């Protein structure tokens, strides 16, 4: 047959299917991994895109050539034409292909791919080719555990939250497969009468992984039919070098930054030259609202912390950013200097907490939140127009997809189990991103939310302390603290000694001691029910504190702290001299009746405060400082005495019950 005319190609409505067929064929027949198959498929797609620039169509195969490739794995004309096209394509995309890079496909697979794509017009402006490629990528990335995938609902939420405008410059310094840039492009196309030619020059992306950059470029090339400002570089490196890659200045030039930086998996940045480029590459000292940068470099700093500063460096004054971060960034006491740094440089617009299952379909269960900021100088912050500026807090509980490895969509149903549909007769996702957006837009206008809920509330910026996490400022927790304060509740540290000094017994290596773990507590009866004997040198490293009779042990670490399974116990004479784990703190020399305090440590008043103060994703814990400032409600003397007597009596009854059981003897 004759070669197809490149200017009379046709629109294809089954492009998603074709993408999948090509990828699956390569994967099945060429012995490549799913990722390698995707990489080779991208080479074919870039050849197809470049072919548009040529006066003569080189991207085609006729029936005779196709049969030769499939039957004999040889076709001289097709091979010569296609590999010449590949060499020319590499020269056009020098930023993503090496000069000596080869096509690793068998001739049969290459012919199959060209045959599938040759009649499709990639320049057609009405066809959602980028969307088809995005859907194809979603299934491919999920199958490969989604190493560079951010869930689409999270991406779209961040973009709509920041409400980009035409001609605003938008950058993603960890762009992955281009999800944020693609969403921003769609948002601007849908909400403004703005042409592709006006939008595309204002979209910028950086990623360290060349394969991922190829994906991002292809996704937007297919949708926009023009080249993109996306480069394969380390976005933490020198800003001048990055500017050269883009051919324009980027520092302090961006209106919007969207980012989901890598965290928790890549280790720390230890390169001194790189660390010196960042204020957060240095150690900070201080406390509360008075931190300062020292002259001492960190020996290693986590990438996500440096990315926060890099994002701020990219933003112009008044620029806005959304960044997905692990919850430790919002709450861990050791990172209070980081939150101080952020408050000095920005106006905190919002914090939106995501459920733990958000990233499970894509390979990780890390708890995350989204931080929304506006870059401002201290002077601008001081002259803010709003008399009492507030921070918006939101919590997503319904993602619109299952929090398992499949991540299948979840749709709204009526009381009879029938799918609810929108005006376009499409099923409606079960999600609450939309409601949070609606609440935020109202907040932008009025500085308030009409009805505060457990999922949306505001909090005065002036009262924002050293933490940014949702639970810490949740209305129900603030109401509890206010009520306790109004009732003249007393701090726990003012009521008793909190033991934090390790036992001297731990220096006697061959002494035998009884050791108490968190699991040795009966959480329902306030009792220690077991202790295990060890030689001191055999004890776990967490063995710490020596127990005395009438000590109260209460848990400060573990998933159960602040829940109804929180471990608290009274030490009896039987456990005098035992050693307990540092997962407990010992309360000693109490100024209030022991049995009342024991009771209080099981009430919602106490547990809610622990849950509010606790930090850490892998192993939640509460710091000694926060434990000490937990408020203890002390009722009037008579009520307190009655509670104490009842708790004491319950211990006496249990003791009597044990004694009665021990008296039982069976003669045999």
XYZ file of C-alpha atoms in Angstrom:
668
model
C 0.000 0.000 0.000
C 1.042 3.634 -0.353
C 2.470 5.460 2.617
C -0.197 7.522 4.446
C -0.204 11.279 3.943
C 0.740 12.864 7.263
C -1.703 15.745 6.685
C -4.738 13.492 6.127
C -4.437 11.329 9.217
C -7.517 10.525 11.232
C -8.740 11.015 14.756
C -8.786 7.799 16.781
C -11.299 7.162 19.554
C -9.619 4.019 20.871
C -6.176 5.440 21.620
C -6.159 4.180 25.219
C -6.706 0.654 23.921
C -3.911 1.052 21.348
C -1.466 2.305 23.983
C -2.227 -0.729 26.159
C -1.953 -3.156 23.247
C 1.482 -1.814 22.230
C 2.821 -1.879 25.779
C 1.473 -5.362 26.497
C 2.844 -6.724 23.221
C 6.340 -5.391 23.958
C 6.182 -6.677 27.540
C 5.048 -10.143 26.457
C 7.280 -10.673 23.421
C 10.574 -8.881 24.035
C 11.481 -10.113 27.515
C 11.456 -6.617 29.000
C 10.130 -5.499 32.372
C 6.977 -3.393 32.476
C 9.130 -0.284 33.026
C 11.518 -1.175 30.183
C 8.549 -1.827 27.892
C 7.185 1.617 28.736
C 10.568 3.210 28.024
C 10.737 1.590 24.559
C 7.148 2.540 23.818
C 8.032 6.160 24.618
C 10.763 6.105 21.978
C 8.167 5.083 19.385
C 5.813 7.857 20.526
C 8.547 10.496 20.342
C 9.350 9.367 16.799
C 5.670 9.728 15.947
C 5.605 13.259 17.407
C 8.835 14.305 15.655
C 7.587 12.893 12.331
C 5.065 15.745 12.258
C 7.933 18.202 11.685
C 9.145 16.426 8.551
C 7.976 17.324 5.073
C 7.828 13.630 4.251
C 6.124 10.962 6.342
C 8.648 8.417 7.656
C 6.417 6.865 10.320
C 4.587 4.134 8.386
C 4.662 0.483 7.405
C 2.826 -1.257 4.561
C 1.340 -4.747 4.542
C 4.324 -6.349 2.784
C 6.843 -4.837 5.234
C 4.666 -5.703 8.214
C 4.449 -9.343 7.115
C 8.219 -9.495 6.563
C 8.833 -8.160 10.092
C 6.432 -10.588 11.727
C 7.453 -13.655 9.712
C 11.181 -13.145 9.178
C 12.117 -10.369 11.638
C 13.669 -8.494 8.717
C 12.568 -5.699 6.377
C 15.351 -3.557 4.967
C 13.245 -0.620 3.784
C 11.234 -0.341 7.014
C 14.351 -0.764 9.154
C 16.354 1.870 7.280
C 13.493 4.391 7.247
C 12.510 3.926 10.907
C 16.008 3.970 12.365
C 16.848 7.095 10.382
C 13.743 8.673 11.917
C 14.970 7.599 15.361
C 18.363 9.258 14.849
C 16.691 12.507 13.771
C 14.253 12.330 16.721
C 17.107 12.009 19.225
C 18.687 15.178 17.865
C 15.386 17.010 18.329
C 14.996 15.787 21.929
C 18.598 16.054 23.111
C 17.456 16.922 26.628
C 15.961 13.474 27.198
C 17.816 11.095 24.861
C 21.524 10.251 24.869
C 23.290 10.473 21.445
C 24.150 6.761 21.509
C 20.758 5.600 22.833
C 19.358 2.630 20.919
C 15.924 1.144 20.312
C 15.882 -2.190 22.124
C 12.744 -3.578 20.511
C 12.646 -6.574 18.222
C 11.752 -5.635 14.666
C 8.405 -7.426 15.067
C 7.475 -5.334 18.131
C 8.615 -2.115 16.454
C 6.525 -2.935 13.381
C 3.511 -3.745 15.585
C 3.772 -0.363 17.338
C 4.185 1.640 14.117
C 1.301 -0.234 12.508
C -0.992 0.593 15.437
C -0.142 4.313 15.461
C 0.566 5.225 11.846
C -2.948 6.413 10.944
C -3.494 8.511 14.071
C -3.182 12.286 13.825
C -1.281 13.427 16.930
C -1.777 17.051 15.912
C -5.571 16.903 16.179
C -6.569 19.566 18.716
C -9.984 18.092 19.549
C -8.788 14.668 20.631
C -7.950 14.104 24.320
C -4.784 12.167 23.495
C -3.016 13.357 26.651
C -5.922 12.132 28.755
C -5.813 8.728 27.051
C -2.080 8.514 27.741
C -2.665 9.587 31.352
C -5.239 6.824 31.850
C -2.873 4.321 30.273
C -0.107 5.477 32.623
C -2.374 5.196 35.658
C -2.964 1.487 35.048
C 0.700 0.878 34.171
C 2.021 2.742 37.214
C -0.359 0.994 39.602
C 0.803 -2.350 38.273
C 4.390 -1.271 38.952
C 3.569 0.092 42.465
C 3.388 3.710 41.323
C 6.880 4.898 42.132
C 6.188 8.301 40.545
C 2.450 8.633 40.806
C 0.370 11.103 42.818
C -3.351 10.204 43.007
C -5.367 12.203 40.499
C -7.951 13.418 43.075
C -5.127 14.856 45.216
C -3.537 16.538 42.177
C -6.804 18.110 41.007
C -7.637 19.197 44.555
C -4.322 21.079 44.937
C -4.774 22.840 41.594
C -8.366 23.879 42.247
C -7.442 24.971 45.780
C -4.823 27.413 44.429
C -7.072 28.551 41.535
C -4.369 29.399 38.957
C -5.060 32.262 36.555
C -4.058 32.800 32.926
C -0.475 33.991 32.437
C 0.594 32.818 35.910
C 3.828 30.823 35.849
C 3.456 27.367 37.376
C 6.276 24.975 38.279
C 6.523 21.480 39.734
C 10.139 20.881 40.859
C 9.472 17.149 41.366
C 7.128 16.743 38.433
C 7.193 12.955 38.049
C 4.924 12.015 35.167
C 3.569 15.570 34.952
C 0.311 15.108 36.846
C 0.243 18.571 38.444
C 1.181 20.304 35.181
C -1.419 18.354 33.218
C -4.106 19.199 35.797
C -3.132 22.894 35.792
C -3.350 22.922 31.997
C -6.825 21.357 32.100
C -8.002 23.739 34.845
C -6.926 26.805 32.852
C -8.432 25.414 29.631
C -11.756 24.655 31.340
C -12.116 27.870 33.342
C -10.727 30.558 31.038
C -10.883 31.392 27.367
C -7.166 30.887 27.057
C -5.413 29.189 24.157
C -2.899 26.361 24.479
C -0.243 28.676 23.084
C -0.804 31.052 26.016
C -0.856 28.336 28.716
C 2.037 26.072 27.748
C 4.938 28.600 27.980
C 3.960 29.185 31.622
C 4.187 25.516 32.700
C 7.562 24.307 34.025
C 8.651 20.918 35.336
C 11.831 19.386 36.736
C 12.582 15.771 37.634
C 15.826 13.934 38.270
C 14.665 10.781 36.455
C 15.048 10.953 32.670
C 12.492 8.216 31.985
C 9.906 10.040 34.043
C 10.648 13.296 32.231
C 10.011 11.500 28.933
C 6.614 10.453 30.266
C 5.761 13.972 31.420
C 6.799 15.488 28.107
C 4.854 12.922 26.116
C 1.722 13.368 28.220
C 1.606 17.094 27.524
C 2.898 16.816 23.968
C -0.029 14.560 23.132
C -2.521 16.901 24.736
C -1.040 20.243 23.721
C 0.805 19.434 20.499
C 3.786 21.573 21.497
C 7.056 21.203 23.378
C 7.154 21.703 27.130
C 9.427 23.440 29.648
C 10.272 20.148 31.370
C 13.899 19.230 32.094
C 15.686 16.206 33.528
C 17.788 17.622 36.363
C 18.176 17.534 40.125
C 15.911 20.396 41.175
C 17.859 20.835 44.429
C 20.993 21.815 42.490
C 22.196 25.314 41.552
C 19.356 27.629 40.491
C 21.476 29.292 37.801
C 22.079 25.924 36.139
C 18.351 25.209 36.201
C 17.691 28.644 34.685
C 20.094 27.834 31.831
C 18.155 24.639 31.121
C 14.943 26.635 30.755
C 16.598 29.527 28.958
C 15.144 31.990 31.461
C 15.328 32.991 35.121
C 13.179 30.919 37.482
C 14.284 32.084 40.947
C 11.631 34.376 42.476
C 9.700 34.168 39.185
C 6.963 31.599 39.778
C 3.381 32.435 40.722
C 2.506 28.868 41.750
C 4.510 25.857 42.931
C 2.879 22.415 43.060
C 4.962 19.597 44.543
C 4.885 16.116 45.992
C 8.591 15.678 46.776
C 10.173 12.276 47.482
C 10.248 11.499 51.183
C 11.170 8.704 53.521
C 12.832 6.451 50.945
C 15.869 8.123 49.434
C 17.905 8.775 52.582
C 19.400 12.120 53.541
C 21.256 14.688 51.453
C 24.877 14.677 52.678
C 26.613 16.720 49.944
C 28.105 19.722 51.784
C 28.245 21.896 48.673
C 24.531 21.371 48.113
C 23.595 21.802 51.791
C 25.342 25.193 51.904
C 22.868 26.535 49.334
C 20.052 26.258 51.888
C 19.296 27.902 55.208
C 17.729 24.586 56.210
C 20.972 22.817 55.320
C 22.288 24.256 58.594
C 21.375 23.341 62.154
C 18.994 25.643 63.995
C 18.789 26.368 67.708
C 16.206 27.933 69.996
C 12.728 27.203 71.213
C 9.113 28.295 70.833
C 9.098 31.517 68.772
C 12.821 32.229 68.872
C 14.928 30.037 66.564
C 18.087 31.019 64.725
C 20.330 29.413 62.113
C 23.749 28.333 63.371
C 26.949 28.134 61.319
C 26.995 24.330 61.656
C 25.936 22.271 58.633
C 23.766 19.218 59.063
C 25.682 16.012 58.389
C 22.565 15.001 56.458
C 19.208 16.649 55.762
C 16.039 14.963 54.488
C 15.148 15.898 50.874
C 11.609 17.019 51.654
C 12.891 19.714 54.044
C 15.236 21.122 51.407
C 12.417 20.958 48.848
C 10.284 23.221 51.041
C 12.988 25.897 50.904
C 13.621 25.335 47.195
C 9.913 25.819 46.452
C 9.974 29.113 48.357
C 13.083 30.201 46.423
C 11.208 29.646 43.162
C 8.142 31.652 44.223
C 7.791 35.363 43.607
C 6.482 37.634 46.351
C 2.809 36.785 46.847
C 3.244 33.453 45.016
C 1.305 30.419 46.225
C 2.318 26.828 46.754
C 0.873 23.430 47.595
C 3.226 20.731 48.834
C 2.422 17.188 50.008
C 4.460 16.287 53.101
C 4.601 13.495 55.691
C 2.742 14.397 58.868
C 5.979 14.492 60.862
C 6.762 17.816 59.156
C 3.609 19.252 60.768
C 3.962 17.880 64.285
C 7.337 16.412 65.336
C 8.942 18.468 68.143
C 12.404 18.065 66.563
C 11.152 19.933 63.475
C 9.699 22.933 65.258
C 12.545 25.027 63.796
C 11.283 24.116 60.310
C 7.781 25.381 61.086
C 9.320 28.553 62.572
C 11.250 29.029 59.304
C 8.029 28.578 57.292
C 6.136 31.108 59.426
C 8.936 33.649 58.986
C 8.875 33.320 55.193
C 5.190 32.789 54.405
C 1.572 33.200 55.256
C 0.169 29.752 56.061
C -2.998 29.550 53.967
C -4.227 26.070 54.820
C -3.416 22.596 56.062
C -5.401 19.673 54.638
C -4.985 16.274 56.248
C -5.163 13.192 54.010
C -6.217 9.707 55.178
C -3.488 7.104 55.666
C -4.766 5.019 52.746
C -4.229 7.879 50.236
C -1.010 6.466 48.774
C -1.543 2.759 49.522
C -2.637 2.003 45.897
C 0.699 3.495 44.839
C 3.010 1.646 47.188
C 3.206 3.490 50.524
C 1.100 3.956 53.637
C 2.842 7.104 54.909
C 0.466 9.540 56.602
C 0.510 12.861 54.759
C -1.027 16.328 54.681
C -0.979 19.148 52.139
C 0.531 22.473 53.171
C -0.678 25.580 51.295
C 1.489 28.681 51.627
C 1.826 32.221 50.267
C 5.322 33.685 50.091
C 5.580 36.969 51.933
C 8.188 39.057 53.693
C 7.896 39.778 57.398
C 6.887 43.342 56.521
C 4.007 42.173 54.337
C 2.870 39.798 57.060
C 2.796 42.656 59.579
C 0.622 44.841 57.361
C -1.926 42.163 56.488
C -5.291 43.681 55.580
C -7.361 41.171 57.585
C -7.587 42.271 61.215
C -7.394 38.697 62.498
C -6.015 36.465 59.724
C -6.806 32.785 60.062
C -5.541 29.468 58.787
C -7.948 27.087 57.062
C -7.814 23.467 58.223
C -9.411 20.610 56.286
C -9.552 16.843 56.603
C -10.245 14.467 53.724
C -11.941 11.249 54.829
C -13.407 10.043 51.513
C -10.954 9.782 48.625
C -13.260 8.542 45.879
C -11.238 5.336 45.600
C -10.456 2.279 47.719
C -7.475 2.483 50.036
C -6.015 -0.835 48.922
C -3.504 -1.874 46.271
C -6.173 -1.754 43.547
C -7.455 1.762 44.283
C -10.768 1.102 42.550
C -13.241 4.034 42.361
C -15.984 4.288 45.012
C -19.259 5.867 43.884
C -22.173 7.392 45.775
C -25.283 5.228 46.113
C -28.853 5.838 47.221
C -30.565 3.990 50.071
C -31.390 1.122 47.709
C -27.812 0.658 46.559
C -28.286 2.292 43.155
C -25.495 4.484 41.752
C -26.151 8.217 41.916
C -25.323 10.086 38.699
C -24.660 13.693 37.739
C -26.371 15.717 35.004
C -24.110 14.055 32.422
C -25.344 10.659 33.628
C -21.903 9.808 35.027
C -21.565 8.090 38.445
C -20.603 10.466 41.277
C -17.473 9.657 43.272
C -17.765 9.219 47.032
C -15.349 11.996 48.037
C -15.173 15.101 50.175
C -12.485 17.065 48.299
C -15.307 19.086 46.707
C -16.842 20.084 50.049
C -13.464 21.211 51.417
C -12.883 23.322 48.287
C -16.334 24.853 48.741
C -15.593 25.684 52.392
C -12.224 27.189 51.479
C -13.680 29.433 48.790
C -16.191 30.770 51.313
C -13.337 31.288 53.804
C -11.405 33.302 51.192
C -14.308 35.750 50.956
C -15.389 36.018 54.590
C -12.378 34.796 56.636
C -14.875 32.384 58.197
C -16.713 29.117 57.493
C -20.500 29.217 57.855
C -20.601 25.979 59.836
C -17.402 24.525 61.252
C -17.331 20.740 61.117
C -14.944 17.951 62.038
C -13.619 18.221 58.456
C -13.289 22.011 58.035
C -12.489 24.787 60.508
C -10.387 27.931 60.862
C -7.880 29.015 63.478
C -6.281 32.421 64.190
C -2.788 32.755 62.715
C -1.640 34.629 65.826
C -2.428 31.564 67.959
C -0.638 29.127 65.660
C 2.049 27.642 67.885
C 4.933 25.380 66.929
C 2.659 22.814 65.280
C 0.688 22.745 62.030
C -1.211 19.451 62.335
C -4.984 19.176 61.965
C -5.711 17.214 65.178
C -3.842 19.678 67.368
C -6.193 22.532 66.429
C -9.412 20.528 65.881
C -12.411 22.386 67.410
C -13.407 19.514 69.694
C -9.911 19.483 71.200
C -9.766 23.254 71.636
C -13.198 23.220 73.313
C -11.994 20.532 75.711
C -8.886 22.536 76.662
C -10.895 25.729 77.086
C -13.408 23.967 79.312
C -10.698 22.357 81.434
C -8.926 25.702 81.784
C -12.179 27.384 82.854
C -12.590 24.673 85.509
C -9.137 25.464 86.926
C -7.643 22.143 85.825
C -4.005 21.585 86.842
C -1.062 20.518 84.679
C 0.049 16.930 85.265
C 3.644 18.089 85.872
C 2.374 20.269 88.742
C 0.614 17.310 90.363
C 3.392 14.729 90.364
C 7.004 13.965 89.503
C 7.438 12.532 85.991
C 10.381 10.118 86.249
C 12.781 10.419 83.291
C 16.083 9.281 84.837
C 17.382 5.803 84.021
C 17.843 3.295 86.847
C 21.313 2.814 88.365
C 20.655 -0.936 88.219
C 21.318 -0.794 84.467
C 25.058 -0.397 85.174
C 25.181 -3.794 86.978
C 25.492 -6.121 83.993
C 25.062 -9.467 85.790
C 22.247 -8.536 88.165
C 18.865 -10.218 87.580
C 15.868 -7.871 87.248
C 12.204 -8.143 86.298
C 11.320 -6.250 83.128
C 7.900 -4.720 82.330
C 6.787 -4.051 78.744
C 3.690 -2.243 77.417
C 2.072 -5.608 76.704
C 2.409 -6.593 80.381
C -0.432 -4.247 81.343
C -4.110 -5.152 81.627
C -5.550 -1.924 80.240
C -8.999 -2.576 81.716
C -7.981 -3.147 85.325
C -4.969 -0.783 85.727
C -2.820 -3.796 86.629
C 0.645 -5.081 85.811
C -0.031 -8.729 85.044
C 3.424 -9.947 84.087
C 7.154 -9.247 84.289
C 9.996 -11.191 82.681
C 13.327 -11.898 84.428
C 16.543 -10.899 82.612
C 20.184 -10.390 83.398
C 20.775 -6.651 82.992
C 23.108 -7.132 80.017
C 20.320 -9.127 78.279
C 17.710 -6.371 78.644
C 16.361 -4.614 75.540
C 17.875 -1.174 74.935
C 14.518 0.435 75.767
C 14.682 -0.822 79.397
C 14.948 2.392 81.421
C 13.169 3.221 84.674
C 13.056 1.568 88.083
C 9.585 0.948 89.487
C 8.554 1.547 93.103
C 5.412 0.527 94.952
C 2.535 2.975 94.313
C 4.105 4.327 91.129
C 1.702 4.943 88.270
C 2.972 3.740 84.881
C 1.367 5.324 81.819
C 2.247 4.730 78.162
C 3.865 7.492 76.106
C 4.556 5.517 72.906
C 2.783 3.029 70.648
C -0.264 2.984 68.382
C -2.649 2.639 71.326
C -1.715 5.831 73.197
C -4.647 8.207 73.431
C -7.122 5.403 72.630
C -9.271 3.214 74.891
C -6.388 0.694 74.857
C -3.963 3.190 76.392
C -1.837 1.316 78.967
C -1.888 2.685 82.537
C -1.244 0.701 85.732
C -0.573 1.025 89.453
C 2.589 -0.734 90.647
C 2.006 -2.985 93.659
C 4.624 -4.241 96.115
C 5.135 -7.330 93.921
C 6.838 -5.190 91.260
C 9.041 -3.069 93.533
C 12.500 -2.776 91.910
C 11.402 -3.901 88.441
C 12.651 -2.082 85.336
C 10.121 -0.772 82.781
C 10.432 0.203 79.138
C 10.894 3.820 78.081
C 7.519 3.412 76.372
C 6.180 4.313 79.853
C 6.631 7.329 82.048
C 6.426 6.865 85.794
C 4.277 9.268 87.843
C 5.539 9.482 91.428
C 5.049 11.532 94.617
C 1.552 12.647 93.589
C -0.082 15.640 95.288
C -3.519 14.220 94.556
C -4.957 10.874 95.643
C -3.286 8.064 93.657
C -6.536 6.293 92.907
C -8.207 9.428 91.557
C -5.266 10.123 89.242
C -5.335 6.488 88.122
C -9.020 6.892 87.281
C -8.438 10.197 85.445
C -5.803 8.609 83.210
C -8.550 6.428 81.732
C -11.055 9.225 81.077
C -11.784 10.810 77.701
C -10.503 14.101 79.108
C -7.022 12.603 79.400
C -7.060 10.331 76.338
C -8.211 13.094 73.961
C -5.359 15.314 75.112
C -2.826 12.512 74.591
C -4.191 11.859 71.108
C -4.051 15.566 70.295
C -0.444 15.933 71.459
C 0.934 12.679 70.071
C 3.289 12.801 67.104
C 5.009 10.320 64.796
C 3.607 8.125 62.029
C 5.451 4.811 62.462
C 5.425 4.801 66.288
C 3.204 7.538 67.755
C 4.530 9.110 70.942
C 3.944 12.027 73.263
C 6.867 14.167 74.421
C 7.671 14.702 78.087
C 6.880 18.388 77.662
C 3.408 17.686 76.270
C 2.725 14.952 78.826
C 3.561 17.414 81.579
C 1.113 20.031 80.295
C -1.864 17.700 80.038
C -4.627 19.232 82.134
C -6.057 17.233 85.024
C -9.557 18.125 86.170
C -9.923 18.075 89.969
C -13.556 17.977 91.108
C -14.615 19.277 94.497
C -13.160 17.382 97.447
C -16.163 15.178 98.180
C -16.556 14.016 94.576
C -12.834 13.378 94.229
C -12.838 11.358 97.445
C -15.802 9.242 96.334
C -14.094 8.392 93.031
C -10.850 7.536 94.816
C -12.604 5.239 97.286
C -14.433 3.371 94.526
C -11.236 2.778 92.567
C -9.392 1.718 95.732
C -12.239 -0.653 96.619
C -12.102 -2.214 93.138
C -8.416 -3.018 93.716
C -9.237 -4.569 97.105
C -11.941 -6.723 95.525
C -9.556 -7.989 92.859
C -6.987 -8.785 95.529
C -9.585 -10.701 97.544
C -10.698 -12.560 94.437
C -7.139 -13.689 93.725
C -6.704 -14.846 97.320
C -9.941 -16.872 97.182
C -8.868 -18.560 93.956
C -5.478 -19.405 95.431
C -7.183 -21.114 98.410
C -8.877 -23.603 96.148
C -7.283 -27.045 96.298
C -8.332 -30.194 94.495
C -7.368 -33.479 96.110
C -6.309 -36.100 93.582
